[in-house]
Short mmCIF file of C-alpha atoms and ligand atoms in Angstrom, two decimals:
data_model
loop_
_atom_site.label_atom_id
_atom_site.label_comp_id
_atom_site.label_asym_id
_atom_site.label_seq_id
_atom_site.Cartn_x
_atom_site.Cartn_y
_atom_site.Cartn_z
CA UNK A 1 140.38 105.49 96.18
CA UNK A 2 138.29 108.09 97.87
CA UNK A 3 137.34 111.28 96.04
CA UNK A 4 139.78 114.01 97.17
CA UNK A 5 136.90 116.29 98.20
CA UNK A 6 135.35 113.53 100.31
CA UNK A 7 138.68 112.96 101.99
CA UNK A 8 139.04 116.64 102.78
CA UNK A 9 135.51 116.82 104.18
CA UNK A 10 136.28 113.98 106.57
CA UNK A 11 139.39 115.92 107.61
CA UNK A 12 137.16 118.88 108.47
CA UNK A 13 138.14 121.14 105.60
CA UNK A 14 135.28 123.62 105.49
CA UNK A 15 136.12 124.87 102.00
CA UNK A 16 135.90 121.34 100.67
CA UNK A 17 132.50 121.05 102.33
CA UNK A 18 131.31 124.25 100.65
CA UNK A 19 132.58 123.09 97.27
CA UNK A 20 130.96 119.67 97.66
CA UNK A 21 127.60 121.25 98.46
CA UNK A 22 127.92 123.30 95.28
CA UNK A 23 128.51 120.03 93.45
CA UNK A 24 125.23 118.56 94.68
CA UNK A 25 123.43 121.82 93.91
CA UNK A 26 124.71 121.96 90.36
CA UNK A 27 124.50 118.27 89.58
CA UNK A 28 128.27 117.94 89.08
CA UNK A 29 129.30 114.60 87.51
CA UNK A 30 131.23 113.67 90.68
CA UNK A 31 128.16 114.12 92.85
CA UNK A 32 127.24 110.45 93.33
CA UNK A 33 130.88 109.51 93.82
CA UNK A 34 131.16 112.01 96.66
CA UNK A 35 127.95 110.87 98.31
CA UNK A 36 129.04 107.24 98.09
CA UNK A 37 132.38 108.04 99.67
CA UNK A 38 130.98 109.92 102.66
CA UNK A 39 128.15 107.45 103.24
CA UNK A 40 128.74 105.64 106.50
CA UNK A 41 130.52 108.58 108.12
CA UNK A 42 127.30 110.35 109.07
CA UNK A 43 126.07 108.53 112.07
CA UNK A 44 126.63 110.93 114.88
CA UNK A 45 124.83 114.09 113.74
CA UNK A 46 121.44 114.86 115.19
CA UNK A 47 119.33 116.38 112.41
CA UNK A 48 116.51 118.74 113.29
CA UNK A 49 113.97 120.02 110.79
CA UNK A 50 112.32 123.32 111.63
CA UNK A 51 109.36 124.04 109.44
CA UNK A 52 106.34 126.31 109.56
CA UNK A 53 104.60 129.16 107.78
CA UNK A 54 106.52 132.22 106.52
CA UNK A 55 107.53 134.55 109.33
CA UNK A 56 106.72 132.09 112.14
CA UNK A 57 110.12 132.74 113.68
CA UNK A 58 112.08 129.78 112.37
CA UNK A 59 115.28 131.76 111.83
CA UNK A 60 115.05 133.53 115.18
CA UNK A 61 114.53 130.17 116.90
CA UNK A 62 117.40 128.63 114.96
CA UNK A 63 119.70 131.44 116.02
CA UNK A 64 118.71 131.04 119.69
CA UNK A 65 119.10 127.27 119.50
CA UNK A 66 122.56 127.70 118.01
CA UNK A 67 123.51 129.99 120.89
CA UNK A 68 122.37 127.36 123.37
CA UNK A 69 124.14 124.52 121.55
CA UNK A 70 127.38 126.50 121.41
CA UNK A 71 127.17 127.09 125.15
CA UNK A 72 127.04 123.30 125.46
CA UNK A 73 130.14 123.11 123.23
CA UNK A 74 128.27 121.35 120.46
CA UNK A 75 129.17 122.04 116.83
CA UNK A 76 126.36 123.06 114.50
CA UNK A 77 125.36 123.11 110.85
CA UNK A 78 122.46 125.24 109.64
CA UNK A 79 120.80 124.77 106.26
CA UNK A 80 118.34 127.52 105.39
CA UNK A 81 116.13 126.52 102.50
CA UNK A 82 114.38 129.23 100.56
CA UNK A 83 112.13 127.72 97.92
CA UNK A 84 110.25 130.94 97.24
CA UNK A 85 113.00 132.98 95.71
CA UNK A 86 115.11 131.80 92.78
CA UNK A 87 117.94 133.99 94.03
CA UNK A 88 117.66 133.25 97.76
CA UNK A 89 116.76 136.88 98.25
CA UNK A 90 114.80 138.53 101.02
CA UNK A 91 114.38 135.79 103.59
CA UNK A 92 118.02 134.82 103.52
CA UNK A 93 119.06 138.43 103.87
CA UNK A 94 116.90 138.62 107.01
CA UNK A 95 118.47 135.39 108.21
CA UNK A 96 121.90 136.91 107.82
CA UNK A 97 120.91 139.56 110.32
CA UNK A 98 119.28 137.12 112.71
CA UNK A 99 122.11 134.63 112.45
CA UNK A 100 124.87 137.24 112.47
CA UNK A 101 126.39 136.34 115.86
CA UNK A 102 127.14 132.89 114.45
CA UNK A 103 128.69 133.78 111.13
CA UNK A 104 132.11 134.33 112.67
CA UNK A 105 132.02 131.15 114.77
CA UNK A 106 134.15 128.50 113.03
CA UNK A 107 132.21 125.75 114.79
CA UNK A 108 128.99 126.87 113.08
CA UNK A 109 128.52 126.19 109.38
CA UNK A 110 125.67 128.08 107.75
CA UNK A 111 124.49 127.39 104.23
CA UNK A 112 121.58 128.75 102.24
CA UNK A 113 119.92 126.67 99.55
CA UNK A 114 117.82 128.31 96.85
CA UNK A 115 116.07 127.11 93.73
CA UNK A 116 118.74 128.60 91.56
CA UNK A 117 121.29 126.07 90.50
CA UNK A 118 119.59 123.14 92.19
CA UNK A 119 119.48 120.82 89.24
CA UNK A 120 116.98 118.05 89.86
CA UNK A 121 115.27 119.69 92.75
CA UNK A 122 115.85 121.71 95.84
CA UNK A 123 114.68 118.91 98.13
CA UNK A 124 117.25 116.49 96.77
CA UNK A 125 120.09 119.01 96.90
CA UNK A 126 119.17 119.94 100.47
CA UNK A 127 119.13 116.35 101.67
CA UNK A 128 122.47 115.70 100.04
CA UNK A 129 123.92 118.87 101.55
CA UNK A 130 122.82 117.60 104.96
CA UNK A 131 124.58 114.28 104.32
CA UNK A 132 127.78 116.15 103.51
CA UNK A 133 127.57 118.33 106.63
CA UNK A 134 126.93 115.20 108.67
CA UNK A 135 130.02 113.57 107.19
CA UNK A 136 131.98 116.68 108.10
CA UNK A 137 130.93 115.78 111.63
CA UNK A 138 128.69 118.51 113.01
CA UNK A 139 126.99 117.40 116.22
CA UNK A 140 123.68 119.02 115.37
CA UNK A 141 122.29 120.07 111.99
CA UNK A 142 119.27 122.35 111.79
CA UNK A 143 117.30 122.59 108.54
CA UNK A 144 115.03 125.59 108.26
CA UNK A 145 112.36 125.49 105.59
CA UNK A 146 109.04 127.18 104.94
CA UNK A 147 106.34 124.56 105.30
CA UNK A 148 104.21 125.16 102.27
CA UNK A 149 104.39 122.31 99.80
CA UNK A 150 105.22 118.72 99.10
CA UNK A 151 108.88 119.36 98.44
CA UNK A 152 109.30 120.90 101.90
CA UNK A 153 107.64 117.86 103.42
CA UNK A 154 110.06 115.81 101.41
CA UNK A 155 113.05 117.74 102.77
CA UNK A 156 111.85 117.01 106.28
CA UNK A 157 112.31 113.30 105.69
CA UNK A 158 116.03 113.76 106.17
CA UNK A 159 115.50 115.02 109.72
CA UNK A 160 115.54 112.87 112.84
CA UNK A 161 113.14 115.23 114.54
CA UNK A 162 110.66 117.53 112.83
CA UNK A 163 109.51 120.59 114.76
CA UNK A 164 106.55 122.52 113.42
CA UNK A 165 106.67 126.22 114.31
CA UNK A 166 103.32 127.99 114.58
CA UNK A 167 102.12 131.33 115.94
CA UNK A 168 99.10 132.21 118.06
CA UNK A 169 96.21 133.23 115.86
CA UNK A 170 93.49 131.62 113.86
CA UNK A 171 93.93 129.41 110.87
CA UNK A 172 97.41 128.07 111.36
CA UNK A 173 96.52 124.87 113.17
CA UNK A 174 93.83 123.67 110.82
CA UNK A 175 95.97 124.70 107.89
CA UNK A 176 98.94 122.73 109.15
CA UNK A 177 96.85 119.66 109.75
CA UNK A 178 95.43 119.94 106.27
CA UNK A 179 98.79 120.26 104.61
CA UNK A 180 99.92 116.88 105.94
CA UNK A 181 102.64 118.38 108.08
CA UNK A 182 100.94 116.94 111.11
CA UNK A 183 101.84 113.40 110.12
CA UNK A 184 105.50 114.26 110.28
CA UNK A 185 105.61 116.72 113.19
CA UNK A 186 107.34 115.20 116.22
CA UNK A 187 107.13 118.42 118.17
CA UNK A 188 105.06 121.59 118.10
CA UNK A 189 106.49 125.00 118.85
CA UNK A 190 104.14 127.85 119.57
CA UNK A 191 106.49 130.74 118.95
CA UNK A 192 105.53 134.37 119.59
CA UNK A 193 103.89 133.16 122.78
CA UNK A 194 103.99 136.82 123.87
CA UNK A 195 101.09 137.43 121.51
CA UNK A 196 97.54 136.71 122.64
CA UNK A 197 96.07 133.29 121.97
CA UNK A 198 99.02 131.02 122.77
CA UNK A 199 97.10 128.98 125.38
CA UNK A 200 94.11 128.67 123.10
CA UNK A 201 96.30 127.40 120.31
CA UNK A 202 97.96 124.90 122.63
CA UNK A 203 94.53 123.56 123.58
CA UNK A 204 93.58 123.29 119.91
CA UNK A 205 96.67 121.29 119.08
CA UNK A 206 96.18 119.04 122.12
CA UNK A 207 92.67 118.40 120.95
CA UNK A 208 93.85 117.49 117.46
CA UNK A 209 96.47 115.19 118.93
CA UNK A 210 93.84 113.51 121.12
CA UNK A 211 91.98 112.63 117.97
CA UNK A 212 94.86 111.61 115.78
CA UNK A 213 97.69 110.47 118.03
CA UNK A 214 95.86 109.04 121.04
CA UNK A 215 97.51 105.64 120.75
CA UNK A 216 100.79 106.69 119.14
CA UNK A 217 103.98 105.61 120.96
CA UNK A 218 105.29 109.18 120.80
CA UNK A 219 102.90 111.97 121.64
CA UNK A 220 104.29 115.19 120.12
CA UNK A 221 104.91 117.68 122.91
CA UNK A 222 103.94 121.32 122.55
CA UNK A 223 106.50 123.94 123.55
CA UNK A 224 105.86 127.65 123.91
CA UNK A 225 108.68 130.03 122.98
CA UNK A 226 109.35 133.72 122.61
CA UNK A 227 112.45 133.65 120.51
CA UNK A 228 112.90 137.41 120.54
CA UNK A 229 113.19 137.25 124.35
CA UNK A 230 115.15 133.98 124.47
CA UNK A 231 112.29 132.38 126.34
CA UNK A 232 111.50 128.69 126.13
CA UNK A 233 114.62 127.76 124.19
CA UNK A 234 115.91 125.39 126.91
CA UNK A 235 112.48 123.80 127.04
CA UNK A 236 112.57 123.32 123.30
CA UNK A 237 116.01 121.74 123.44
CA UNK A 238 114.92 119.43 126.27
CA UNK A 239 112.03 118.18 124.16
CA UNK A 240 114.25 117.71 121.14
CA UNK A 241 116.64 115.65 123.25
CA UNK A 242 113.70 113.65 124.63
CA UNK A 243 112.59 112.83 121.10
CA UNK A 244 116.08 111.84 120.11
CA UNK A 245 116.19 109.43 123.08
CA UNK A 246 112.84 108.05 122.07
CA UNK A 247 114.16 107.41 118.55
CA UNK A 248 117.13 105.53 119.97
CA UNK A 249 115.27 103.44 122.54
CA UNK A 250 112.22 102.53 120.52
CA UNK A 251 114.04 101.48 117.37
CA UNK A 252 112.04 104.12 115.48
CA UNK A 253 115.27 105.91 114.62
CA UNK A 254 116.65 102.82 112.87
CA UNK A 255 113.34 102.27 111.12
CA UNK A 256 113.31 105.83 109.81
CA UNK A 257 116.91 105.57 108.75
CA UNK A 258 116.35 102.54 106.55
CA UNK A 259 113.17 104.05 105.13
CA UNK A 260 115.16 107.13 104.22
CA UNK A 261 117.86 105.10 102.53
CA UNK A 262 115.27 103.37 100.34
CA UNK A 263 113.67 106.74 99.53
CA UNK A 264 117.01 108.11 98.48
CA UNK A 265 117.66 105.14 96.26
CA UNK A 266 114.28 105.65 94.60
CA UNK A 267 115.11 109.32 94.13
CA UNK A 268 118.37 108.56 92.39
CA UNK A 269 116.70 105.86 90.27
CA UNK A 270 114.01 108.29 89.18
CA UNK A 271 116.63 110.81 88.26
CA UNK A 272 118.56 108.24 86.27
CA UNK A 273 115.42 107.21 84.41
CA UNK A 274 114.71 110.81 83.49
CA UNK A 275 118.26 111.24 82.26
CA UNK A 276 117.93 108.01 80.29
CA UNK A 277 114.73 109.16 78.60
CA UNK A 278 116.32 112.49 77.76
CA UNK A 279 119.34 110.81 76.25
CA UNK A 280 117.09 108.53 74.19
CA UNK A 281 115.38 111.39 72.39
CA UNK A 282 117.76 111.14 69.48
CA UNK A 283 117.55 107.36 69.25
CA UNK A 284 116.14 105.97 65.95
CA UNK A 285 113.19 104.21 67.67
CA UNK A 286 112.24 107.45 69.43
CA UNK A 287 112.40 109.50 66.23
CA UNK A 288 110.39 106.86 64.40
CA UNK A 289 107.72 106.84 67.08
CA UNK A 290 107.62 110.62 67.08
CA UNK A 291 106.90 110.63 63.36
CA UNK A 292 104.21 107.96 63.78
CA UNK A 293 102.48 110.07 66.40
CA UNK A 294 102.72 113.18 64.23
CA UNK A 295 101.11 111.29 61.35
CA UNK A 296 98.47 109.93 63.71
CA UNK A 297 99.45 106.37 62.94
CA UNK A 298 99.81 105.71 66.64
CA UNK A 299 98.25 107.12 69.77
CA UNK A 300 100.67 108.52 72.38
CA UNK A 301 99.68 105.91 74.98
CA UNK A 302 100.45 102.90 72.84
CA UNK A 303 103.63 104.62 71.70
CA UNK A 304 104.81 105.19 75.28
CA UNK A 305 104.05 101.59 76.24
CA UNK A 306 105.94 100.25 73.26
CA UNK A 307 108.98 102.44 73.85
CA UNK A 308 109.02 101.53 77.52
CA UNK A 309 108.95 97.82 76.85
CA UNK A 310 111.60 98.14 74.14
CA UNK A 311 113.91 100.07 76.47
CA UNK A 312 113.35 97.91 79.49
CA UNK A 313 114.47 94.87 77.49
CA UNK A 314 117.61 96.55 76.20
N1 GTP B 1 106.54 139.10 119.01
C1 GTP B 1 107.39 138.19 118.59
N2 GTP B 1 107.98 138.32 117.39
C2 GTP B 1 108.84 137.38 116.99
C3 GTP B 1 109.14 136.25 117.80
N3 GTP B 1 110.02 135.47 117.13
C4 GTP B 1 110.26 136.08 115.96
N4 GTP B 1 109.57 137.22 115.86
C5 GTP B 1 109.58 138.18 114.73
O1 GTP B 1 108.94 137.59 113.63
C6 GTP B 1 109.58 137.99 112.41
C7 GTP B 1 109.94 136.80 111.58
O2 GTP B 1 110.95 136.07 112.24
P1 GTP B 1 111.90 135.06 111.47
O3 GTP B 1 112.73 134.41 112.49
O4 GTP B 1 112.56 135.71 110.33
O5 GTP B 1 110.82 134.06 110.91
P2 GTP B 1 111.03 132.91 109.81
O6 GTP B 1 110.03 131.87 110.13
O7 GTP B 1 112.43 132.51 109.73
O8 GTP B 1 110.62 133.69 108.50
P3 GTP B 1 110.85 133.20 106.98
O9 GTP B 1 112.18 132.52 106.91
O10 GTP B 1 110.78 134.46 106.19
O11 GTP B 1 109.71 132.27 106.67
C8 GTP B 1 110.76 138.85 112.82
O12 GTP B 1 110.40 140.19 112.70
C9 GTP B 1 110.99 138.47 114.26
O13 GTP B 1 111.57 139.50 115.01
C10 GTP B 1 108.50 136.15 119.08
O14 GTP B 1 108.71 135.21 119.84
N5 GTP B 1 107.64 137.15 119.42
MG1 MG B 2 113.73 132.39 108.06
#
């Protein structure tokens, strides 16, 4: 028997989708059941990750992309991740303005994810939300996240194509390459190309790519956009489509997909281990060990090893 929420999601009930995403955010007991049930119904969505420094124009680009996709009669999901604010405050409010033409479009589903309520991590909740939206059957899903830390890199693993959004001006390129985003960027967007320095930045990125990706099967293209003037959006979409084709033809898409599945399994396992350890903190052997450590009869390292081997055998 399928979970009733899962069933309703597959029947394109948007309220069920919203409720299910709350479940993954809040770590509801039915969460894994739901994810199991919708697994295997997610094959057709094309998932795009848009990342980049704060204010790079990710939301403006997303909004323009959505406009283009809707013209092509494609359905869209947007997940805006805001790791900086525990209450999904300022940035999301700005997004509401930028995304406003799409809020009334029933074929566009927009969801914000914040730190608040995301039990067990924003990255995990975001990835699971994307799975649910994919099961609902959106043609394209865009994830917007500020590229600052490891957890944002982690979120990007759920995407088929990762686009790194940068702006003309010093610092950004080197910074991005340092942060490890470069390993996962399939595409570079130089947004705000109306500002001086866009060509220079393009040359800098090309140079970096010459060094690092000279023999890679996919050379990340660099697209210039001015999202506030709707310029370059078609070019961006063309490159996204090109990358999607590459994923299909090269087998890289399948490779990434199985890698992702293993990663997700590891994530769930880790979570279960943590829950297990938490639950064990009232167990007699734990309390005994705790006392032994307090009385300095045992060092914490030996104690941890002993507990681990006891538990792994049980
Ligand atoms: N000049 C210029 N300004 C732009 C362009 N695209 C976006 N902006 C402006 O840059 C600011 C930030 O744009 P957003 O789309 O909110 O950027 P973001 O990356 O989503 O920002 P955060 O979500 O806060 O990290 C806004 O004031 C936009 O109007 C552009 O192509 N040219
Ligand atoms: Mg934004």
